[in-house]
Amino acid sequence: MMSPAALTRRAAPVLACIGLLAVWQVASLALKNDSFPTAIEAIRAIPDILGDKESLINILASLRRMALGFGVAVLVSIPLGLLMGRSRGVAAFFNPLLMVIYPVPKAALMPIIMLWLGVGDITKTLVIFLGVSLPVIYHSFEGAKAVEEKMLWSGAAMGLSPTHRLVRIVLPAALPEILTGCRTGLVLALITMITSEMIARQAGAGNILFNALDMGQYDTVFAMIIVVGAMGICLDAIFERVRARLVRWSEPQFDMPLSFS
Amino acid sequence: MTAVPARSSEWVRPVTSKDPASKIIEIDRVSQVFQTSTRRDHVALSDISLTIEERAFVSILGPSGCGKSTLLYIVGGFVSPTSGAAKMKGQAITGPGPDRGPVFQEFALFPWKTVLGNVMYGPRQQGVRATEAEAQSRALIEMVGLKGFENFYPKELSGGMKQRVALARTLAYHPEVLLMDEPFGALDAHTRTRLQNDLLNIWERDRKTVLFVTHSVDEAVFLSDKVVMMSKSPGRIREVIDIDLPRPRRRNELLLDPRYQKYVVDIERMFDESDESGAAL
Ligand SMILES: Nc1ncnc2c1ncn2[C@@H]1O[C@H](COP(=O)(O)OP(=O)(O)OP(=O)(O)O)[C@@H](O)[C@H]1O
Ligand SMILES: [Mg+2]
């Protein structure tokens, strides 16, 4: 038997989704607009997309680019961010560069990158890479900067070299912060994946969506939005599980619930 | 918990009081000036000279902010002094090393490691085989009274327990000199007394050199061969007092010993005097 509180916690996300769909359904029926299908129409269109081999290949190709861009970005950004956090020189060099890149929407760089590298996989993966890198670098940097000095001193007294201290003390100590950055990065990967396919129209999940929009197949458009949203929720949920496992040692001891009861 | 595990000969070496006292640490005219955020220079240590003999237990006693921690960091090699120099066995101290083991006021445990993982960290780093390091560490954990908590994470421990893990973690890699910064400051009176006794037991068998920072006059007298009294702003050595009490020391005997009482009273009076002269300024 689950306690009522646990039951509410489990049911809450499901209720939220149902609520959202219900509002959508009512709004759509009320507006009677051709370009705004009802929730039920959109959901009905989902099996058509997922049943179509062509569409499935497109979606999988998108996911592959996203995974590649995300993976490479994480592998490059974590060491860079940690180095920046522990070395003033490295930070002084990279900070201005990142400050220039940070506010630029990465998709806005697409046309230029397309000129250089074409409209293929490399361009889109590169844009995803850029989108993911910044939050991961930033959080790794902040995490590394916040590592307690005495912890590093303790390591130095045990004979750890500077490189070892970076890998064996700064990295684990900053891990909770790094993973917060990765979680933001994962969502950004999904966003840049879709926008990159909107700009370089050729293949992918974004392409299905925007082609349908051009052709006025609005139920397909909304069905794709649901599919992409569901991918986001699933990826985030999986990541959150992994994260919670890795940093269980850092979770707060006591919850301070904002309870109204 | 007073039973120190029978271990390598290094641990149970009998006290050889006939050893000629050789210098292990020499602090020569060390000053430390900090740039504060208001951009004014702050003299934390002024012209400190001190020699510490091998296997001596030396306490540094002084009011908060007089530079006790800073002095310990300089000996540890974590901070280089603005002027002057510190030497370990005749060699200038240029950085930290496993010959000098710090126990920080802030514990500085590795939060991602369990109690056992923290204690094993040093020996593993020094290439001790995992099984051996684990056995040694378990014995040390038991010695500091934390048997049963091996798999707890630091966040699951009380302040006093963290302090004991920090002590065990440093003892685990056998530094020649222990640099202890108010290690018992965060403990309740009962645990404090027990750990003082245990530290004394370990030390009387093992005779490492200990540099021990404390606020407490009785603690300093009870434990030390030598008490270094510091005064504040700027941090200076005010007085070095040899504590000539027999060892092994037993707390219940010592508390009744008039010589012990006299040391405590004298040192407390010296502090009161310096407070008054400070207030007159
Ligand atoms: N990094 C720093 N920058 C500026 N000032 C510092 C720094 N570290 C220490 N100080 C100053 O130096 C003085 C001595 O500090 P220290 O921590 O050594 O004192 P302490 O004797 O250990 O005090 P406590 O008993 O409270 O631990 C203090 O006045 C402090 O403000
Ligand atoms: Mg201090």
mmCIF file of N, CA, C and O in Angstrom, chain B residues 7 10 13 21 31 39 45 70 96 100 111 121 157 160 165 179 185 190 200 202 214 217-218 246 269 275 277:
data_model
loop_
_atom_site.group_PDB
_atom_site.id
_atom_site.type_symbol
_atom_site.label_atom_id
_atom_site.label_comp_id
_atom_site.label_asym_id
_atom_site.label_seq_id
_atom_site.Cartn_x
_atom_site.Cartn_y
_atom_site.Cartn_z
ATOM 1 N N ARG B 7 50.226 -2.941 15.441
ATOM 2 C CA ARG B 7 50.523 -2.813 14.016
ATOM 3 C C ARG B 7 52.014 -2.831 13.802
ATOM 4 O O ARG B 7 52.753 -3.329 14.635
ATOM 5 N N GLU B 10 56.678 0.423 13.671
ATOM 6 C CA GLU B 10 56.739 1.876 13.684
ATOM 7 C C GLU B 10 55.739 2.451 14.693
ATOM 8 O O GLU B 10 55.964 3.472 15.305
ATOM 9 N N ARG B 13 56.669 1.550 18.620
ATOM 10 C CA ARG B 13 58.030 1.818 19.063
ATOM 11 C C ARG B 13 58.023 2.400 20.479
ATOM 12 O O ARG B 13 57.271 3.329 20.774
ATOM 13 N N ALA B 21 67.560 15.308 21.545
ATOM 14 C CA ALA B 21 66.481 16.038 20.919
ATOM 15 C C ALA B 21 66.991 16.749 19.680
ATOM 16 O O ALA B 21 67.819 17.646 19.774
ATOM 17 N N SER B 31 56.973 36.187 8.822
ATOM 18 C CA SER B 31 55.899 37.174 8.908
ATOM 19 C C SER B 31 54.901 36.897 7.797
ATOM 20 O O SER B 31 55.265 36.397 6.729
ATOM 21 N N ARG B 39 41.724 46.591 1.006
ATOM 22 C CA ARG B 39 43.020 46.974 0.436
ATOM 23 C C ARG B 39 44.018 47.465 1.485
ATOM 24 O O ARG B 39 45.031 48.042 1.157
ATOM 25 N N LEU B 45 50.950 37.581 11.082
ATOM 26 C CA LEU B 45 52.058 37.037 11.881
ATOM 27 C C LEU B 45 53.232 37.982 11.760
ATOM 28 O O LEU B 45 53.556 38.454 10.672
ATOM 29 N N THR B 70 47.198 30.275 10.449
ATOM 30 C CA THR B 70 48.131 30.732 9.415
ATOM 31 C C THR B 70 49.519 30.130 9.637
ATOM 32 O O THR B 70 50.159 29.665 8.689
ATOM 33 N N PRO B 96 53.216 21.345 0.274
ATOM 34 C CA PRO B 96 52.730 20.280 1.146
ATOM 35 C C PRO B 96 53.403 18.954 0.825
ATOM 36 O O PRO B 96 53.932 18.777 -0.266
ATOM 37 N N ARG B 100 54.025 15.822 6.466
ATOM 38 C CA ARG B 100 53.305 16.709 7.395
ATOM 39 C C ARG B 100 51.811 16.555 7.178
ATOM 40 O O ARG B 100 51.289 16.925 6.135
ATOM 41 N N PRO B 111 33.326 14.685 0.644
ATOM 42 C CA PRO B 111 31.923 14.331 0.876
ATOM 43 C C PRO B 111 31.421 13.187 -0.001
ATOM 44 O O PRO B 111 30.424 12.571 0.327
ATOM 45 N N TYR B 121 41.918 6.895 1.726
ATOM 46 C CA TYR B 121 42.379 7.706 0.603
ATOM 47 C C TYR B 121 43.898 7.915 0.598
ATOM 48 O O TYR B 121 44.561 7.700 -0.422
ATOM 49 N N LEU B 157 27.116 12.431 9.325
ATOM 50 C CA LEU B 157 27.812 12.403 10.612
ATOM 51 C C LEU B 157 27.622 13.714 11.358
ATOM 52 O O LEU B 157 27.403 14.765 10.758
ATOM 53 N N GLY B 160 31.281 16.327 15.621
ATOM 54 C CA GLY B 160 32.333 15.639 16.358
ATOM 55 C C GLY B 160 32.804 14.375 15.644
ATOM 56 O O GLY B 160 33.995 14.054 15.638
ATOM 57 N N VAL B 165 36.817 11.499 12.015
ATOM 58 C CA VAL B 165 37.193 10.928 10.717
ATOM 59 C C VAL B 165 38.400 11.677 10.160
ATOM 60 O O VAL B 165 39.343 11.070 9.643
ATOM 61 N N LEU B 179 49.832 18.178 12.127
ATOM 62 C CA LEU B 179 49.505 19.592 12.286
ATOM 63 C C LEU B 179 48.018 19.677 12.591
ATOM 64 O O LEU B 179 47.187 19.511 11.711
ATOM 65 N N GLY B 185 37.932 21.306 18.999
ATOM 66 C CA GLY B 185 37.155 22.516 19.244
ATOM 67 C C GLY B 185 35.656 22.313 19.114
ATOM 68 O O GLY B 185 34.883 22.937 19.830
ATOM 69 N N HIS B 190 32.610 15.798 26.993
ATOM 70 C CA HIS B 190 32.870 14.392 27.264
ATOM 71 C C HIS B 190 33.722 13.755 26.165
ATOM 72 O O HIS B 190 34.753 13.138 26.434
ATOM 73 N N LEU B 200 46.606 11.200 23.428
ATOM 74 C CA LEU B 200 47.779 11.073 24.268
ATOM 75 C C LEU B 200 48.291 9.626 24.269
ATOM 76 O O LEU B 200 49.495 9.388 24.206
ATOM 77 N N ILE B 202 47.875 7.366 21.852
ATOM 78 C CA ILE B 202 48.496 7.108 20.555
ATOM 79 C C ILE B 202 49.879 7.749 20.542
ATOM 80 O O ILE B 202 50.868 7.130 20.168
ATOM 81 N N THR B 214 45.207 25.257 19.822
ATOM 82 C CA THR B 214 44.031 25.187 20.689
ATOM 83 C C THR B 214 43.737 26.528 21.345
ATOM 84 O O THR B 214 44.586 27.412 21.411
ATOM 85 N N VAL B 217 43.362 26.342 27.620
ATOM 86 C CA VAL B 217 44.583 26.289 28.415
ATOM 87 C C VAL B 217 44.769 24.895 29.012
ATOM 88 O O VAL B 217 45.856 24.315 28.926
ATOM 89 N N ASP B 218 43.709 24.308 29.601
ATOM 90 C CA ASP B 218 43.918 22.970 30.207
ATOM 91 C C ASP B 218 44.308 21.950 29.167
ATOM 92 O O ASP B 218 45.144 21.103 29.415
ATOM 93 N N PRO B 246 55.274 14.667 34.415
ATOM 94 C CA PRO B 246 55.690 13.307 34.034
ATOM 95 C C PRO B 246 54.720 12.674 33.025
ATOM 96 O O PRO B 246 53.564 13.059 32.949
ATOM 97 N N ARG B 269 46.655 33.574 33.866
ATOM 98 C CA ARG B 269 46.954 34.918 34.353
ATOM 99 C C ARG B 269 47.701 35.725 33.294
ATOM 100 O O ARG B 269 47.424 36.895 33.087
ATOM 101 N N ASP B 275 45.351 40.827 28.073
ATOM 102 C CA ASP B 275 44.059 41.426 27.763
ATOM 103 C C ASP B 275 43.992 42.847 28.295
ATOM 104 O O ASP B 275 43.557 43.769 27.618
ATOM 105 N N SER B 277 46.554 44.856 29.110
ATOM 106 C CA SER B 277 47.447 45.776 28.407
ATOM 107 C C SER B 277 46.878 46.088 27.027
ATOM 108 O O SER B 277 47.022 47.189 26.522
#
